[in-house]
């Protein structure tokens, strides 16, 4: 059996070119670029709660980092450093090697240095902390939405929730469709380039992790405004469009989390700028509604009438 | 039952005066002081592994932060911000309230802002990330020890291990002695002021978390040097001094972790400076040996002969 120290060294010690001092001391040391603020977020993923215990460890490694990079994207921050704490029932080398492969590949893609970590024995769980940089005063916060703003979302929504419904046998999908949705659930793409490009353009942003309605609700609450969103405008994948169970499709789009798309508000004057951005980045951006005075979210159904929202998002303690 | 969002808000949202944006967005935002590097460390504490499941939550809150502040101390960094991820089997309000009390009291004492967090359902475990600042190039690293340096340690060593031995009924202590040792185990004092004062004075530093021999071993390995330490010089509490079982006393001092004292090396020319520092801070600092050429740690026993070290520290996967 390998020791804790060996495990860290073997699987998680990589060159950290953007770091003063990486893994192996009491703390990592790094220098933020002058004139920049640091953005920091932390997420804990518990086996059996946030992922199945038999999840492919390489995919889990990807996802554990991806959800944190998505938080950086939602702030308009460029991710630079990550720390990983890992509890494992046994020091399983094959598992760790695959996990590290998924985690480090995504880190390399986004030029993120893994600078610190902790491995310990325990029920399988992960805690990832990511640090990023954003020019002073330019972060995309949740509290900046203003009456009259458009509400936008990137990509398509509901695919990850549909994959979950498929896994729970609540939806029947063709194999190819299931595979596609599962890739959205297992390997979300953090929208970092979009977040960075939206600095100075968007008024507020969040990533869709709890579900579109719940996450938009967070923006509205923090910004002290309301919003109207039209169900018919929500961007949906061909797979979700084909789904016969339209009630499930609607639930996935409005209440399904785990899509990790960017949901943001911006003034009407920059519509063309945002459309152009999406085109440049090869990423669909869709205007789904507008910010209003008052409070709360109104969703207009396919018939144009306000819907009653029963389940507004994922909450680990409900 | 309260929701995840309520829990964070109720127990962990405090003013964060040294922070641009605290709890409640996708990430926290902070500004490092000009000319400073950031020090960052993360630690995961798993219930049943690192602490007993029935540990007093207020003490656990203190300790979860203290061990991370100790990492900052060992870098000579001043801690400024913390993030807390918490998995709980049930959202137990009394438990959370007590945990938050212990955590936030220590945070306030050290002027540390809690800037982010995550609570989720799962087997009890905690992941704390702390960020601190240190002037560029002034951090106390593990790799700076040089031949001829003195080896120093703050406070006394072995008390926390003796408390553990008491809890496991491997040692019999008077009630007052047991209470004192338990306070060392449950409520370690991070030596932040000492770490900060040792900038530019110490060549290398680490905190005693795995055991004195193991932690000194980390410095020696990273610095590519050896060391000789004299058992008779190790600073011990009156309780440990009184212990009839001298074999256990020696094991506690050399191999017992969890003391969170600072272990550091410094050139002989600054002996008086370090003695004066200890006096100013009301903290014992003891010279226990010296750094040598070569590799590895030699401990000279009470009889002056080299000891055979069997168990050199705590490793979560051995």
Coordinates of N, CA and C in Angstrom, one line a residue, chain B residues 79-296:
Chain B
X79 N -2.7 34.9 7.7 CA -4.0 34.4 7.1 C -5.0 35.6 7.0
X80 N -5.7 35.6 5.9 CA -6.7 36.6 5.7 C -8.1 36.1 5.3
X81 N -8.2 35.0 4.5 CA -9.5 34.6 4.1 C -9.6 33.1 4.2
X82 N -10.8 32.6 4.4 CA -11.1 31.1 4.5 C -12.3 30.8 3.8
X83 N -12.3 29.5 3.3 CA -13.5 29.0 2.7 C -13.8 27.6 3.4
X84 N -15.1 27.3 3.5 CA -15.4 26.1 4.3 C -16.4 25.3 3.5
X85 N -16.1 24.0 3.2 CA -17.1 23.1 2.6 C -17.3 22.1 3.7
X86 N -18.6 21.7 3.8 CA -19.1 20.9 4.9 C -20.1 19.9 4.4
X87 N -19.8 18.6 4.7 CA -20.8 17.6 4.4 C -21.4 17.1 5.7
X88 N -22.7 17.0 5.8 CA -23.4 16.7 7.1 C -24.4 15.6 6.8
X89 N -24.6 14.6 7.6 CA -25.6 13.6 7.4 C -27.0 14.3 7.4
X90 N -27.2 15.2 8.3 CA -28.5 15.9 8.4 C -28.2 17.4 8.7
X91 N -29.1 18.3 8.3 CA -28.8 19.7 8.6 C -29.2 20.0 10.1
X92 N -28.4 19.6 11.0 CA -28.6 19.7 12.4 C -28.3 21.1 12.9
X93 N -29.3 21.8 13.3 CA -29.1 23.2 13.6 C -28.2 23.5 14.8
X94 N -28.5 22.7 15.8 CA -27.7 22.8 17.1 C -26.2 22.6 16.8
X95 N -25.9 21.5 16.0 CA -24.6 21.1 15.7 C -23.9 22.3 14.9
X96 N -24.7 22.7 13.8 CA -24.1 23.8 13.0 C -23.8 25.1 13.7
X97 N -24.8 25.4 14.6 CA -24.6 26.6 15.3 C -23.4 26.6 16.2
X98 N -23.2 25.5 16.9 CA -22.0 25.3 17.7 C -20.7 25.3 16.9
X99 N -20.8 24.6 15.8 CA -19.6 24.5 14.9 C -19.2 25.9 14.4
X100 N -20.2 26.6 13.9 CA -20.0 28.0 13.4 C -19.4 28.9 14.5
X101 N -19.9 28.7 15.8 CA -19.4 29.5 16.9 C -17.9 29.3 17.1
X102 N -17.5 28.1 17.1 CA -16.0 27.8 17.2 C -15.2 28.3 16.1
X103 N -15.7 28.0 14.9 CA -15.0 28.4 13.7 C -14.9 30.0 13.6
X104 N -16.0 30.6 13.8 CA -16.0 32.1 13.6 C -15.3 32.8 14.7
X105 N -15.3 32.3 15.9 CA -14.6 32.9 17.0 C -13.1 33.0 16.7
X106 N -12.5 31.9 16.2 CA -11.1 31.8 15.9 C -10.8 32.7 14.7
X107 N -11.8 32.7 13.7 CA -11.6 33.6 12.5 C -11.5 35.0 12.9
X108 N -12.4 35.4 13.9 CA -12.4 36.8 14.3 C -11.1 37.1 15.0
X109 N -10.6 36.2 15.8 CA -9.4 36.4 16.6 C -8.2 36.7 15.7
X110 N -8.2 36.1 14.5 CA -7.1 36.2 13.6 C -7.5 37.2 12.4
X111 N -8.6 37.8 12.5 CA -9.0 38.8 11.4 C -9.1 38.1 10.1
X112 N -9.6 36.9 10.1 CA -9.8 36.1 8.9 C -11.3 36.2 8.5
X113 N -11.5 36.6 7.2 CA -12.9 36.6 6.7 C -13.3 35.2 6.1
X114 N -14.4 34.7 6.5 CA -15.0 33.6 5.8 C -15.7 34.1 4.5
X115 N -15.1 33.7 3.4 CA -15.6 34.3 2.1 C -16.3 33.4 1.2
X116 N -16.4 32.1 1.5 CA -17.1 31.2 0.7 C -17.3 29.9 1.3
X117 N -18.2 29.1 0.8 CA -18.5 27.8 1.4 C -19.5 27.0 0.5
X118 N -19.7 25.8 1.1 CA -20.5 24.9 0.4 C -21.0 24.0 1.5
X119 N -22.3 23.7 1.6 CA -22.8 22.7 2.5 C -23.6 21.7 1.8
X120 N -23.4 20.5 2.1 CA -24.1 19.4 1.4 C -24.4 18.2 2.3
X121 N -25.2 17.3 1.8 CA -25.5 16.1 2.6 C -24.5 15.1 2.3
X122 N -24.0 14.4 3.4 CA -23.0 13.3 3.2 C -22.5 12.9 4.5
X123 N -21.6 11.9 4.5 CA -20.9 11.5 5.8 C -20.1 12.7 6.3
X124 N -20.2 13.0 7.6 CA -19.6 14.2 8.2 C -18.1 14.4 7.7
X125 N -17.9 15.5 7.0 CA -16.5 15.8 6.7 C -16.4 17.3 6.4
X126 N -15.2 17.8 6.5 CA -15.0 19.3 6.4 C -13.8 19.5 5.5
X127 N -13.9 20.5 4.6 CA -12.7 20.9 3.9 C -12.6 22.4 4.0
X128 N -11.4 22.8 4.6 CA -11.2 24.2 4.8 C -10.0 24.6 3.9
X129 N -10.2 25.8 3.3 CA -9.2 26.4 2.5 C -8.8 27.7 3.1
X130 N -7.6 28.0 3.3 CA -7.2 29.3 3.9 C -6.2 30.0 2.9
X131 N -6.4 31.3 2.8 CA -5.5 32.1 2.0 C -4.9 33.2 2.9
X132 N -3.6 33.3 2.7 CA -2.9 34.3 3.4 C -1.9 35.1 2.5
X133 N -1.3 36.1 3.1 CA -0.4 36.9 2.4 C 1.0 36.9 3.0
X134 N 2.0 37.0 2.2 CA 3.4 37.1 2.7 C 4.2 38.0 1.7
X135 N 5.0 38.9 2.2 CA 5.8 39.7 1.2 C 6.6 38.8 0.2
X136 N 6.6 39.3 -1.0 CA 7.3 38.5 -2.1 C 8.7 38.0 -1.6
X137 N 8.9 36.7 -1.8 CA 10.2 36.1 -1.5 C 10.5 35.9 -0.1
X138 N 9.5 36.2 0.8 CA 9.8 36.1 2.3 C 9.2 34.9 2.9
X139 N 8.5 34.1 2.1 CA 7.8 32.9 2.7 C 8.8 31.9 3.4
X140 N 8.4 31.3 4.4 CA 9.2 30.2 5.1 C 8.9 28.9 4.4
X141 N 9.8 28.4 3.7 CA 9.6 27.2 2.9 C 10.2 26.0 3.6
X142 N 9.9 24.8 3.1 CA 10.5 23.6 3.7 C 11.9 23.3 3.1
X143 N 12.2 24.0 2.0 CA 13.5 23.6 1.3 C 14.7 24.5 1.5
X144 N 14.6 25.4 2.6 CA 15.6 26.3 2.8 C 16.6 26.0 3.9
X145 N 16.5 24.8 4.6 CA 17.4 24.5 5.7 C 18.8 24.3 5.1
X146 N 19.8 24.8 5.9 CA 21.2 24.7 5.4 C 22.1 24.0 6.5
X147 N 23.1 23.3 6.1 CA 24.0 22.7 7.0 C 24.5 23.7 8.1
X148 N 24.5 23.3 9.3 CA 25.0 24.3 10.4 C 23.8 25.0 11.0
X149 N 22.6 25.0 10.4 CA 21.5 25.7 11.0 C 21.1 25.0 12.4
X150 N 20.6 25.7 13.3 CA 20.0 25.2 14.5 C 18.6 24.7 14.1
X151 N 18.1 23.6 14.8 CA 16.7 23.2 14.7 C 16.0 23.6 15.9
X152 N 14.9 24.3 15.7 CA 14.1 24.9 16.8 C 12.6 24.3 16.8
X153 N 12.0 24.4 17.9 CA 10.6 24.1 18.0 C 9.9 25.0 19.0
X154 N 8.7 25.4 18.7 CA 8.0 26.3 19.7 C 7.2 25.4 20.6
X155 N 6.8 26.0 21.7 CA 5.9 25.4 22.7 C 6.5 24.1 23.2
X156 N 5.6 23.1 23.4 CA 6.0 21.7 23.8 C 5.4 20.7 22.8
X157 N 6.1 19.6 22.8 CA 5.6 18.6 21.8 C 5.1 17.3 22.5
X158 N 4.2 16.6 21.9 CA 3.7 15.3 22.4 C 2.4 15.4 23.2
X159 N 1.9 16.6 23.6 CA 0.8 16.7 24.4 C -0.5 16.2 23.7
X160 N -0.7 16.5 22.5 CA -1.9 16.1 21.8 C -1.9 14.6 21.6
X161 N -0.7 14.0 21.3 CA -0.6 12.6 21.2 C -0.9 11.9 22.6
X162 N -0.5 12.5 23.6 CA -0.7 12.0 25.0 C -2.3 12.0 25.2
X163 N -2.9 13.1 24.8 CA -4.4 13.1 25.0 C -5.0 12.0 24.2
X164 N -4.6 11.7 23.0 CA -5.1 10.6 22.2 C -4.9 9.3 22.9
X165 N -3.7 9.1 23.4 CA -3.4 7.9 24.2 C -4.3 7.7 25.4
X166 N -4.6 8.8 26.0 CA -5.5 8.8 27.1 C -6.9 8.4 26.7
X167 N -7.4 9.0 25.6 CA -8.7 8.7 25.0 C -8.8 7.2 24.7
X168 N -7.7 6.6 24.2 CA -7.6 5.2 23.8 C -7.3 4.3 25.0
X169 N -7.2 4.9 26.2 CA -6.9 4.2 27.4 C -5.5 3.5 27.4
X170 N -4.6 4.1 26.7 CA -3.2 3.6 26.7 C -2.4 4.3 27.7
X171 N -3.0 5.4 28.3 CA -2.3 6.1 29.3 C -3.3 6.5 30.4
X172 N -2.8 6.5 31.6 CA -3.7 6.9 32.7 C -3.2 8.2 33.2
X173 N -4.1 9.2 33.2 CA -3.7 10.6 33.6 C -4.7 11.1 34.7
X174 N -4.2 11.9 35.5 CA -5.0 12.6 36.5 C -6.0 13.5 35.7
X175 N -7.2 13.7 36.2 CA -8.2 14.4 35.5 C -7.7 15.8 35.0
X176 N -7.0 16.5 35.9 CA -6.6 17.9 35.5 C -5.5 17.8 34.4
X177 N -4.6 16.8 34.4 CA -3.6 16.6 33.4 C -4.3 16.2 32.1
X178 N -5.3 15.3 32.2 CA -6.0 14.9 31.0 C -6.7 16.1 30.3
X179 N -7.3 16.9 31.1 CA -8.1 18.0 30.6 C -7.1 19.0 29.9
X180 N -5.9 19.2 30.5 CA -4.9 20.0 29.8 C -4.5 19.5 28.5
X181 N -4.1 18.2 28.5 CA -3.7 17.6 27.2 C -4.8 17.6 26.2
X182 N -6.0 17.4 26.6 CA -7.2 17.4 25.7 C -7.4 18.8 25.1
X183 N -7.1 19.8 25.9 CA -7.2 21.2 25.3 C -6.1 21.4 24.2
X184 N -5.0 20.8 24.4 CA -3.9 20.9 23.4 C -4.4 20.1 22.1
X185 N -5.1 19.0 22.3 CA -5.5 18.2 21.1 C -6.7 18.9 20.4
X186 N -7.6 19.4 21.2 CA -8.9 20.0 20.7 C -8.8 21.4 20.2
X187 N -7.9 22.2 20.9 CA -7.9 23.6 20.6 C -6.5 24.1 20.4
X188 N -5.8 23.6 19.4 CA -4.4 24.0 19.2 C -4.4 25.5 18.8
X189 N -3.3 26.1 19.2 CA -3.1 27.6 19.0 C -2.2 27.7 17.8
X190 N -2.7 28.2 16.7 CA -1.8 28.4 15.5 C -0.8 29.5 15.8
X191 N 0.5 29.2 15.5 CA 1.6 30.1 15.9 C 1.8 31.2 14.8
X192 N 0.8 31.9 14.5 CA 0.8 32.9 13.4 C 1.8 34.0 13.7
X193 N 1.8 34.5 14.9 CA 2.6 35.7 15.2 C 4.1 35.3 15.1
X194 N 4.4 34.0 15.6 CA 5.8 33.6 15.5 C 6.2 33.4 14.0
X195 N 5.3 32.8 13.2 CA 5.7 32.6 11.8 C 6.0 33.9 11.1
X196 N 5.1 34.9 11.4 CA 5.3 36.2 10.7 C 6.6 36.8 11.2
X197 N 6.9 36.7 12.5 CA 8.2 37.3 13.0 C 9.4 36.6 12.5
X198 N 9.3 35.3 12.1 CA 10.4 34.6 11.7 C 10.8 34.8 10.2
X199 N 10.0 35.6 9.5 CA 10.3 36.0 8.1 C 11.7 36.7 8.1
X200 N 12.6 36.2 7.2 CA 13.9 36.8 7.1 C 14.9 36.3 8.2
X201 N 14.4 35.5 9.1 CA 15.2 35.0 10.2 C 15.4 33.4 10.1
X202 N 14.3 32.7 10.0 CA 14.4 31.3 9.8 C 14.7 30.9 8.3
X203 N 15.4 29.8 8.1 CA 15.7 29.4 6.8 C 14.6 28.4 6.3
X204 N 14.0 27.7 7.2 CA 12.9 26.7 6.8 C 12.0 26.5 7.9
X205 N 10.7 26.2 7.6 CA 9.8 25.9 8.7 C 8.7 25.0 8.2
X206 N 8.1 24.3 9.2 CA 6.9 23.4 9.0 C 6.2 23.4 10.3
X207 N 4.9 23.0 10.2 CA 4.2 22.9 11.5 C 4.1 21.4 11.9
X208 N 4.1 21.1 13.1 CA 4.1 19.7 13.6 C 2.7 19.2 13.6
X209 N 2.4 18.5 12.5 CA 1.1 17.9 12.3 C 1.1 16.4 12.2
X210 N 2.2 15.9 11.6 CA 2.4 14.4 11.5 C 3.2 13.8 12.6
X211 N 3.9 14.7 13.3 CA 4.9 14.2 14.3 C 6.2 14.9 14.1
X212 N 6.9 15.2 15.1 CA 8.2 15.9 15.0 C 9.2 15.3 14.1
X213 N 9.4 14.0 14.2 CA 10.4 13.3 13.4 C 9.9 13.3 11.9
X214 N 8.7 13.0 11.7 CA 8.2 13.0 10.3 C 8.2 14.3 9.7
X215 N 7.8 15.4 10.4 CA 7.8 16.7 9.9 C 9.2 17.3 9.7
X216 N 10.1 17.0 10.6 CA 11.5 17.4 10.4 C 12.0 16.7 9.1
X217 N 11.6 15.4 9.0 CA 12.0 14.6 7.8 C 11.6 15.3 6.5
X218 N 10.4 15.9 6.5 CA 10.0 16.6 5.3 C 10.9 17.8 5.0
X219 N 11.3 18.5 6.0 CA 12.3 19.6 5.8 C 13.6 19.1 5.2
X220 N 14.1 18.0 5.9 CA 15.4 17.5 5.5 C 15.4 17.0 4.0
X221 N 14.3 16.3 3.7 CA 14.2 15.8 2.3 C 14.1 16.9 1.3
X222 N 13.3 17.9 1.6 CA 13.2 19.0 0.6 C 14.4 19.8 0.5
X223 N 15.1 19.9 1.7 CA 16.3 20.8 1.7 C 17.6 20.0 1.4
X224 N 17.5 18.7 1.2 CA 18.6 17.8 0.9 C 19.7 17.9 1.9
X225 N 19.3 17.8 3.2 CA 20.3 17.9 4.3 C 19.9 16.8 5.3
X226 N 20.7 16.6 6.3 CA 20.4 15.7 7.5 C 20.2 16.6 8.7
X227 N 19.9 15.9 9.9 CA 19.9 16.6 11.1 C 20.1 15.7 12.3
X228 N 20.6 16.2 13.4 CA 20.8 15.5 14.6 C 19.9 16.2 15.7
X229 N 19.0 15.5 16.3 CA 18.2 16.1 17.4 C 18.4 15.3 18.7
X230 N 18.5 16.0 19.8 CA 18.7 15.4 21.1 C 17.4 15.2 21.8
X231 N 17.0 14.0 22.1 CA 15.8 13.7 22.8 C 15.7 14.5 24.1
X232 N 16.8 14.6 24.8 CA 16.7 15.3 26.1 C 16.4 16.8 26.0
X233 N 16.6 17.3 24.8 CA 16.3 18.8 24.6 C 14.9 19.1 24.2
X234 N 14.1 18.0 23.9 CA 12.8 18.3 23.4 C 11.9 18.9 24.5
X235 N 11.3 20.0 24.2 CA 10.5 20.7 25.2 C 9.2 19.9 25.5
X236 N 9.0 19.7 26.8 CA 7.9 18.9 27.2 C 7.1 19.6 28.3
X237 N 5.8 19.3 28.3 CA 5.0 19.9 29.3 C 5.2 19.2 30.6
X238 N 4.8 19.8 31.7 CA 4.9 19.1 33.0 C 4.1 17.8 33.0
X239 N 3.0 17.8 32.3 CA 2.2 16.5 32.3 C 3.0 15.4 31.7
X240 N 3.6 15.7 30.5 CA 4.4 14.7 29.8 C 5.6 14.3 30.6
X241 N 6.2 15.3 31.3 CA 7.4 15.0 32.1 C 7.0 14.1 33.3
X242 N 5.8 14.2 33.8 CA 5.4 13.4 34.9 C 5.1 11.9 34.5
X243 N 4.8 11.7 33.2 CA 4.3 10.4 32.8 C 5.3 9.3 33.2
X244 N 4.7 8.3 33.8 CA 5.6 7.2 34.3 C 6.1 6.4 33.1
X245 N 5.2 6.2 32.1 CA 5.6 5.4 30.9 C 6.5 6.2 30.0
X246 N 7.8 6.1 30.2 CA 8.7 6.9 29.5 C 8.8 6.5 28.0
X247 N 8.5 5.3 27.7 CA 8.5 4.8 26.3 C 7.4 5.6 25.6
X248 N 6.2 5.6 26.2 CA 5.1 6.3 25.6 C 5.4 7.8 25.5
X249 N 6.0 8.4 26.5 CA 6.4 9.8 26.5 C 7.3 10.1 25.2
X250 N 8.3 9.2 25.0 CA 9.1 9.4 23.9 C 8.4 9.3 22.6
X251 N 7.5 8.3 22.5 CA 6.7 8.1 21.2 C 5.9 9.4 21.0
X252 N 5.2 9.8 22.0 CA 4.4 11.0 21.9 C 5.2 12.2 21.4
X253 N 6.4 12.4 21.9 CA 7.2 13.6 21.5 C 7.7 13.5 20.1
X254 N 8.2 12.3 19.7 CA 8.8 12.1 18.4 C 7.8 11.8 17.3
X255 N 6.8 11.1 17.6 CA 5.9 10.6 16.6 C 4.5 11.1 16.7
X256 N 4.2 11.8 17.7 CA 2.8 12.3 17.9 C 2.5 13.5 17.1
X257 N 1.5 13.5 16.4 CA 1.1 14.7 15.6 C 0.2 15.6 16.3
X258 N -0.4 16.5 15.6 CA -1.5 17.4 16.1 C -1.1 18.4 17.1
X259 N 0.3 18.6 17.3 CA 0.7 19.7 18.2 C 0.5 21.1 17.6
X260 N 0.8 21.1 16.3 CA 0.7 22.4 15.6 C 1.6 23.5 16.2
X261 N 2.8 23.0 16.6 CA 3.9 23.9 17.0 C 4.7 24.2 15.7
X262 N 5.5 25.2 15.7 CA 6.4 25.5 14.6 C 7.7 24.8 14.8
X263 N 8.2 24.1 13.8 CA 9.5 23.5 13.8 C 10.3 24.2 12.7
X264 N 11.4 24.8 13.0 CA 12.1 25.6 12.0 C 13.6 25.5 12.2
X265 N 14.3 25.9 11.2 CA 15.8 26.0 11.2 C 16.2 27.4 11.0
X266 N 17.3 27.8 11.6 CA 17.9 29.1 11.5 C 19.3 29.1 11.8
X267 N 20.1 30.0 11.2 CA 21.5 30.0 11.4 C 21.9 30.4 12.9
X268 N 23.0 29.9 13.3 CA 23.4 30.1 14.7 C 23.5 31.6 15.1
X269 N 23.8 32.4 14.1 CA 24.0 33.9 14.3 C 22.7 34.5 14.9
X270 N 21.5 33.9 14.7 CA 20.3 34.6 15.1 C 19.7 34.0 16.4
X271 N 20.5 33.2 17.1 CA 20.0 32.5 18.3 C 19.4 33.5 19.3
X272 N 20.1 34.6 19.5 CA 19.6 35.6 20.5 C 18.3 36.3 20.0
X273 N 18.3 36.5 18.7 CA 17.1 37.2 18.1 C 15.9 36.3 18.3
X274 N 16.1 35.0 18.2 CA 14.9 34.0 18.3 C 14.5 33.9 19.8
X275 N 15.5 33.9 20.7 CA 15.2 33.8 22.1 C 14.4 35.1 22.5
X276 N 14.8 36.2 22.0 CA 14.1 37.5 22.3 C 12.7 37.4 21.8
X277 N 12.5 36.9 20.5 CA 11.2 36.8 19.9 C 10.3 36.0 20.8
X278 N 10.8 34.8 21.3 CA 10.0 34.0 22.1 C 9.6 34.7 23.4
X279 N 10.5 35.4 24.0 CA 10.2 36.2 25.2 C 9.1 37.2 24.9
X280 N 9.3 38.0 23.9 CA 8.3 39.0 23.5 C 6.9 38.4 23.3
X281 N 6.9 37.2 22.7 CA 5.5 36.6 22.4 C 5.0 35.7 23.6
X282 N 5.8 35.6 24.6 CA 5.4 34.7 25.7 C 5.3 33.2 25.3
X283 N 6.1 32.8 24.3 CA 6.0 31.5 23.8 C 7.4 30.8 23.9
X284 N 7.5 29.7 24.5 CA 8.8 29.0 24.6 C 9.3 28.6 23.2
X285 N 10.6 28.9 23.0 CA 11.2 28.4 21.7 C 12.5 27.7 22.2
X286 N 12.7 26.5 21.6 CA 13.7 25.6 22.1 C 14.6 25.1 21.0
X287 N 15.9 25.2 21.2 CA 16.8 24.7 20.2 C 17.0 23.2 20.5
X288 N 16.7 22.3 19.6 CA 16.7 20.9 19.8 C 17.7 20.1 19.1
X289 N 18.4 20.8 18.2 CA 19.5 20.1 17.4 C 20.0 20.9 16.3
X290 N 20.7 20.3 15.3 CA 21.3 21.1 14.3 C 21.2 20.3 12.9
X291 N 21.3 21.1 11.9 CA 21.2 20.5 10.5 C 22.6 20.1 10.1
X292 N 22.7 19.0 9.5 CA 24.0 18.4 9.1 C 24.1 18.2 7.6
X293 N 25.3 17.9 7.1 CA 25.3 17.5 5.7 C 24.7 16.1 5.6
X294 N 24.6 15.6 4.4 CA 24.1 14.2 4.3 C 22.6 14.2 4.3
X295 N 22.0 13.1 4.8 CA 20.5 13.0 4.7 C 20.0 12.3 5.9
X296 N 18.7 12.4 6.2 CA 18.1 11.7 7.3 C 18.2 12.3 8.6

